[in-house]
PDB file of C-alpha atoms in Angstrom:
ATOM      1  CA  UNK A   1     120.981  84.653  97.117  1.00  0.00           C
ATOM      2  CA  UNK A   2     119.503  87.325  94.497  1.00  0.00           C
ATOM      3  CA  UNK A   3     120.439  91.184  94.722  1.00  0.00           C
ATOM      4  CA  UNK A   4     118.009  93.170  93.460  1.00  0.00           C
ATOM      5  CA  UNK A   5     119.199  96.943  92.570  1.00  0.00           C
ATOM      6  CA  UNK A   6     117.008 100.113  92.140  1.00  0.00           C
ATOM      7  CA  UNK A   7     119.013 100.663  88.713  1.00  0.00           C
ATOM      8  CA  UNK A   8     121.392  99.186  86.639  1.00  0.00           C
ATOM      9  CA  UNK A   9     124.056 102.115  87.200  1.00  0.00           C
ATOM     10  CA  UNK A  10     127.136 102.279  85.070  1.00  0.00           C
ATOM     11  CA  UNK A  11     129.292  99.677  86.914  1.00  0.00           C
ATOM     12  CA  UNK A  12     129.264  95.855  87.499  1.00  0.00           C
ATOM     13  CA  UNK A  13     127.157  93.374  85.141  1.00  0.00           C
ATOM     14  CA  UNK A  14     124.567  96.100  84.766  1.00  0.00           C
ATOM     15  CA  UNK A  15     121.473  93.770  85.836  1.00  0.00           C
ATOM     16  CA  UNK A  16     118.369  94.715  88.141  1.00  0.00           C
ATOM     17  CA  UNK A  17     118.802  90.993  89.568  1.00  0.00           C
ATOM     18  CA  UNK A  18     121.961  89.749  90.272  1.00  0.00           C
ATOM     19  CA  UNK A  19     122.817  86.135  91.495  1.00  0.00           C
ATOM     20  CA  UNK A  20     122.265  82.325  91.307  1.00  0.00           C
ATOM     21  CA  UNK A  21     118.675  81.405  90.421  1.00  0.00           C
ATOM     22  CA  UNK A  22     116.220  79.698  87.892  1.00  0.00           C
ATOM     23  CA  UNK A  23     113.422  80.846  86.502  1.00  0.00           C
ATOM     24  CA  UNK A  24     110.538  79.972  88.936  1.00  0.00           C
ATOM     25  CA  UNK A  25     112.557  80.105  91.762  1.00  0.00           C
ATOM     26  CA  UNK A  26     110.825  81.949  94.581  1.00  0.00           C
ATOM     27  CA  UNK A  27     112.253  84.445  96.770  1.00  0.00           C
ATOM     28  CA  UNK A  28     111.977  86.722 100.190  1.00  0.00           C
ATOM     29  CA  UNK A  29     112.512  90.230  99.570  1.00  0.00           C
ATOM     30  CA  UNK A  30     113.687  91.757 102.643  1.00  0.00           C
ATOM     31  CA  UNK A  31     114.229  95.428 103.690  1.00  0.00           C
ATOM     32  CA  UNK A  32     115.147  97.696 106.314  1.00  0.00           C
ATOM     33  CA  UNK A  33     112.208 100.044 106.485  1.00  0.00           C
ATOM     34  CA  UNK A  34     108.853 100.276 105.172  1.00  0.00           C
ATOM     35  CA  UNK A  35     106.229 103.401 105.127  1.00  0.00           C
ATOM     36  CA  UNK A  36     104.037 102.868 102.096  1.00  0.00           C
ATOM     37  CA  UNK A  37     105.408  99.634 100.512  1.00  0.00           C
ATOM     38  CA  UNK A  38     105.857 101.176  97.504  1.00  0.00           C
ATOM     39  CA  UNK A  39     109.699 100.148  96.907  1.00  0.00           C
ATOM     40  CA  UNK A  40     108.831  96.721  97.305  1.00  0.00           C
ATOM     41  CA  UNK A  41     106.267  96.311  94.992  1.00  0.00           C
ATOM     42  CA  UNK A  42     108.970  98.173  92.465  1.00  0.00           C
ATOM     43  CA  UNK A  43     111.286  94.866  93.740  1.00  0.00           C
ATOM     44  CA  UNK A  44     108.187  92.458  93.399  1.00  0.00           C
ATOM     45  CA  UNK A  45     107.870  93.578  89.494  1.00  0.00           C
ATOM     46  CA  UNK A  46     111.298  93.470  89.233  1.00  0.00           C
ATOM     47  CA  UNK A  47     111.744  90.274  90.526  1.00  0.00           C
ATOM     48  CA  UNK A  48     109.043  89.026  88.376  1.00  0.00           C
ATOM     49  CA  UNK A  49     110.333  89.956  85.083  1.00  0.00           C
ATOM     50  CA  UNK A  50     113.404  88.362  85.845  1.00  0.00           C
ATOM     51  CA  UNK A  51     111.434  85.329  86.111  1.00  0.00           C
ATOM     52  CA  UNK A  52     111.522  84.779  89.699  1.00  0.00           C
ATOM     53  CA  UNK A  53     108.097  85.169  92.573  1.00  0.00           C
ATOM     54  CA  UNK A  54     108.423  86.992  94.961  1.00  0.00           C
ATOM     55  CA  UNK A  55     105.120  87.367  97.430  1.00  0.00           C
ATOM     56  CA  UNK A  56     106.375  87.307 100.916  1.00  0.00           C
ATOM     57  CA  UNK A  57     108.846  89.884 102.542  1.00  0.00           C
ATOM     58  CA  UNK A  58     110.572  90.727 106.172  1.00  0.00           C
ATOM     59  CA  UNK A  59     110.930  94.428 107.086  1.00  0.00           C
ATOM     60  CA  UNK A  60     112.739  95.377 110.146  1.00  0.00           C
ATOM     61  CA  UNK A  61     110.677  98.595 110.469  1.00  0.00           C
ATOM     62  CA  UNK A  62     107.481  99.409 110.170  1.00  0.00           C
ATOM     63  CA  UNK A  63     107.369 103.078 109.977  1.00  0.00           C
ATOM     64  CA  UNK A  64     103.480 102.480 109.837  1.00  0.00           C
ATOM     65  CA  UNK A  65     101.934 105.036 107.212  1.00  0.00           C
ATOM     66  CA  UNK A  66      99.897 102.381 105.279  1.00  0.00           C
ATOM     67  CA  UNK A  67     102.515 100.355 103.845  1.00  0.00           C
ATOM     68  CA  UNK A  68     101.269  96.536 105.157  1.00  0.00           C
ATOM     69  CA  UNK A  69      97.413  97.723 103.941  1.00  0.00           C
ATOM     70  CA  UNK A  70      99.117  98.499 100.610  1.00  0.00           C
ATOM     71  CA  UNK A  71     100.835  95.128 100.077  1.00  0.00           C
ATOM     72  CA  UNK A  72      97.891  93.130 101.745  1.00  0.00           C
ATOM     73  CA  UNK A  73      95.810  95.074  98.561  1.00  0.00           C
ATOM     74  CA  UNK A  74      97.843  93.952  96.456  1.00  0.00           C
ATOM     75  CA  UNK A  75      98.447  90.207  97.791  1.00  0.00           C
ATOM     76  CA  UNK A  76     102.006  90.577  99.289  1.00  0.00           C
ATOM     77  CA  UNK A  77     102.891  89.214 102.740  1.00  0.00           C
ATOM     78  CA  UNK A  78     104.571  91.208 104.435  1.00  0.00           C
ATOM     79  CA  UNK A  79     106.399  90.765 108.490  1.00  0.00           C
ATOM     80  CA  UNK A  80     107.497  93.356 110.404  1.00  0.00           C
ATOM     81  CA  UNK A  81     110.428  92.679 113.333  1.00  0.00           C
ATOM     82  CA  UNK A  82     109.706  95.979 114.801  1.00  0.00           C
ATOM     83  CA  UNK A  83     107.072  99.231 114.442  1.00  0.00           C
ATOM     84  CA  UNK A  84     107.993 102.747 115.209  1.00  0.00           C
ATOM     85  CA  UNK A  85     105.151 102.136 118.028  1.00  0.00           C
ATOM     86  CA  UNK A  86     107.352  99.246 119.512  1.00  0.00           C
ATOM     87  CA  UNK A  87     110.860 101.619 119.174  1.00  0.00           C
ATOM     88  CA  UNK A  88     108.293 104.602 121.064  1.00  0.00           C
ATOM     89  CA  UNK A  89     107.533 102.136 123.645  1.00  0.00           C
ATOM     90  CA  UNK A  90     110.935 100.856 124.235  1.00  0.00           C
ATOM     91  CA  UNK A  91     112.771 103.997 124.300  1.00  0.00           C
ATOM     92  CA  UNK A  92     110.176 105.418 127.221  1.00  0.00           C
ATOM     93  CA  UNK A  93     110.467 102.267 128.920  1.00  0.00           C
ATOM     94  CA  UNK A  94     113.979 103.092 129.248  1.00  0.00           C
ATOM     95  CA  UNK A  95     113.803 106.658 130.412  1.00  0.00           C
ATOM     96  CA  UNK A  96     115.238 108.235 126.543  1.00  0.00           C
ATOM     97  CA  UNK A  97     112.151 109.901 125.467  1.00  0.00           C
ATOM     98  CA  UNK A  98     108.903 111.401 127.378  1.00  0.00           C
ATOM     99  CA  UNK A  99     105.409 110.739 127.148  1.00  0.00           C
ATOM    100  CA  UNK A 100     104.647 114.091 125.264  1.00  0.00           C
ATOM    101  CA  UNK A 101     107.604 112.638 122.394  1.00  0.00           C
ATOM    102  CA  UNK A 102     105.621 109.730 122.145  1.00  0.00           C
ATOM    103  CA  UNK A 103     102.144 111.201 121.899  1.00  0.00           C
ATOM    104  CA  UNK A 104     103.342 113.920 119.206  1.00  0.00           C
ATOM    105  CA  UNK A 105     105.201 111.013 117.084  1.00  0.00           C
ATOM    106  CA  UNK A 106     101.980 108.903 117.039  1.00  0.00           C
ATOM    107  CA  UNK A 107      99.647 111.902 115.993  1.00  0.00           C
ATOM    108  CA  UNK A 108     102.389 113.074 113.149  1.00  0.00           C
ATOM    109  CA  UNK A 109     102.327 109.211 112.058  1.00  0.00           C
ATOM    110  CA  UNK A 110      98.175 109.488 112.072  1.00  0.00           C
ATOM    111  CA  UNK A 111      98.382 112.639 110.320  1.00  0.00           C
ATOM    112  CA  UNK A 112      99.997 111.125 107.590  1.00  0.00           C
ATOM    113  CA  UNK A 113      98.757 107.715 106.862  1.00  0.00           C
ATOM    114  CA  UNK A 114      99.079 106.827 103.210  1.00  0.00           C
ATOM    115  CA  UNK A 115      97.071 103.834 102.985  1.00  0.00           C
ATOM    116  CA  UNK A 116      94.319 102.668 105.350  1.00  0.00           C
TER     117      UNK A 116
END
């Protein structure tokens, strides 16, 4: 297992990648949400300096804004467990939100697509 940190902070071993691994090895990178991608392709580089590959990832959310065109462009796989469309669909299904909530979520999400 590797940790990879936004920044070295003052504390611990102060390394951007933390854990057991040898150059070459490849890695998952895998994060909670996603909207343009652009944190993980901060991890990718990251991850590459430290001498590790990193081209595939799991996200549980896709918050979709453009982030799975953005790593796609720039040859990163990228899964998704869920979408904000499949958390919409779920929550009206079970009677917590109304078809108006759903409709106005979607259009703010088209509004503001970052990559397409």
């Amino acid at each position: 297992a590797v940790v990879s940190t936004q920044s070295t902070g003052d504390y611990g071993t102060k390394k951007m990648v933390e854990g057991i691994f040898e150059q070459g090895d490849e890695c998952l990178i895998i994060e909670d949400v996603i909207t343009t991608g652009g944190s993980i392709l901060e991890t990718v580089d990251v991850l590459n300096q430290a001498g590790l590959k990193a081209g595939s990832g799991v996200v549980l959310l896709d918050r979709q804004q453009g982030g799975h065109v953005n790593l796609a462009n720039n040859k990163f796989n990228i899964r998704s467990v869920f979408s904000i469309s499949d958390i919409l669909d779920i929550l009206l299904r079970g009677g917590e939100i109304d078809q108006e909530t759903v409709t106005k979520t979607m259009q703010f999400i088209q509004d503001n697509i970052l990559y397409s």
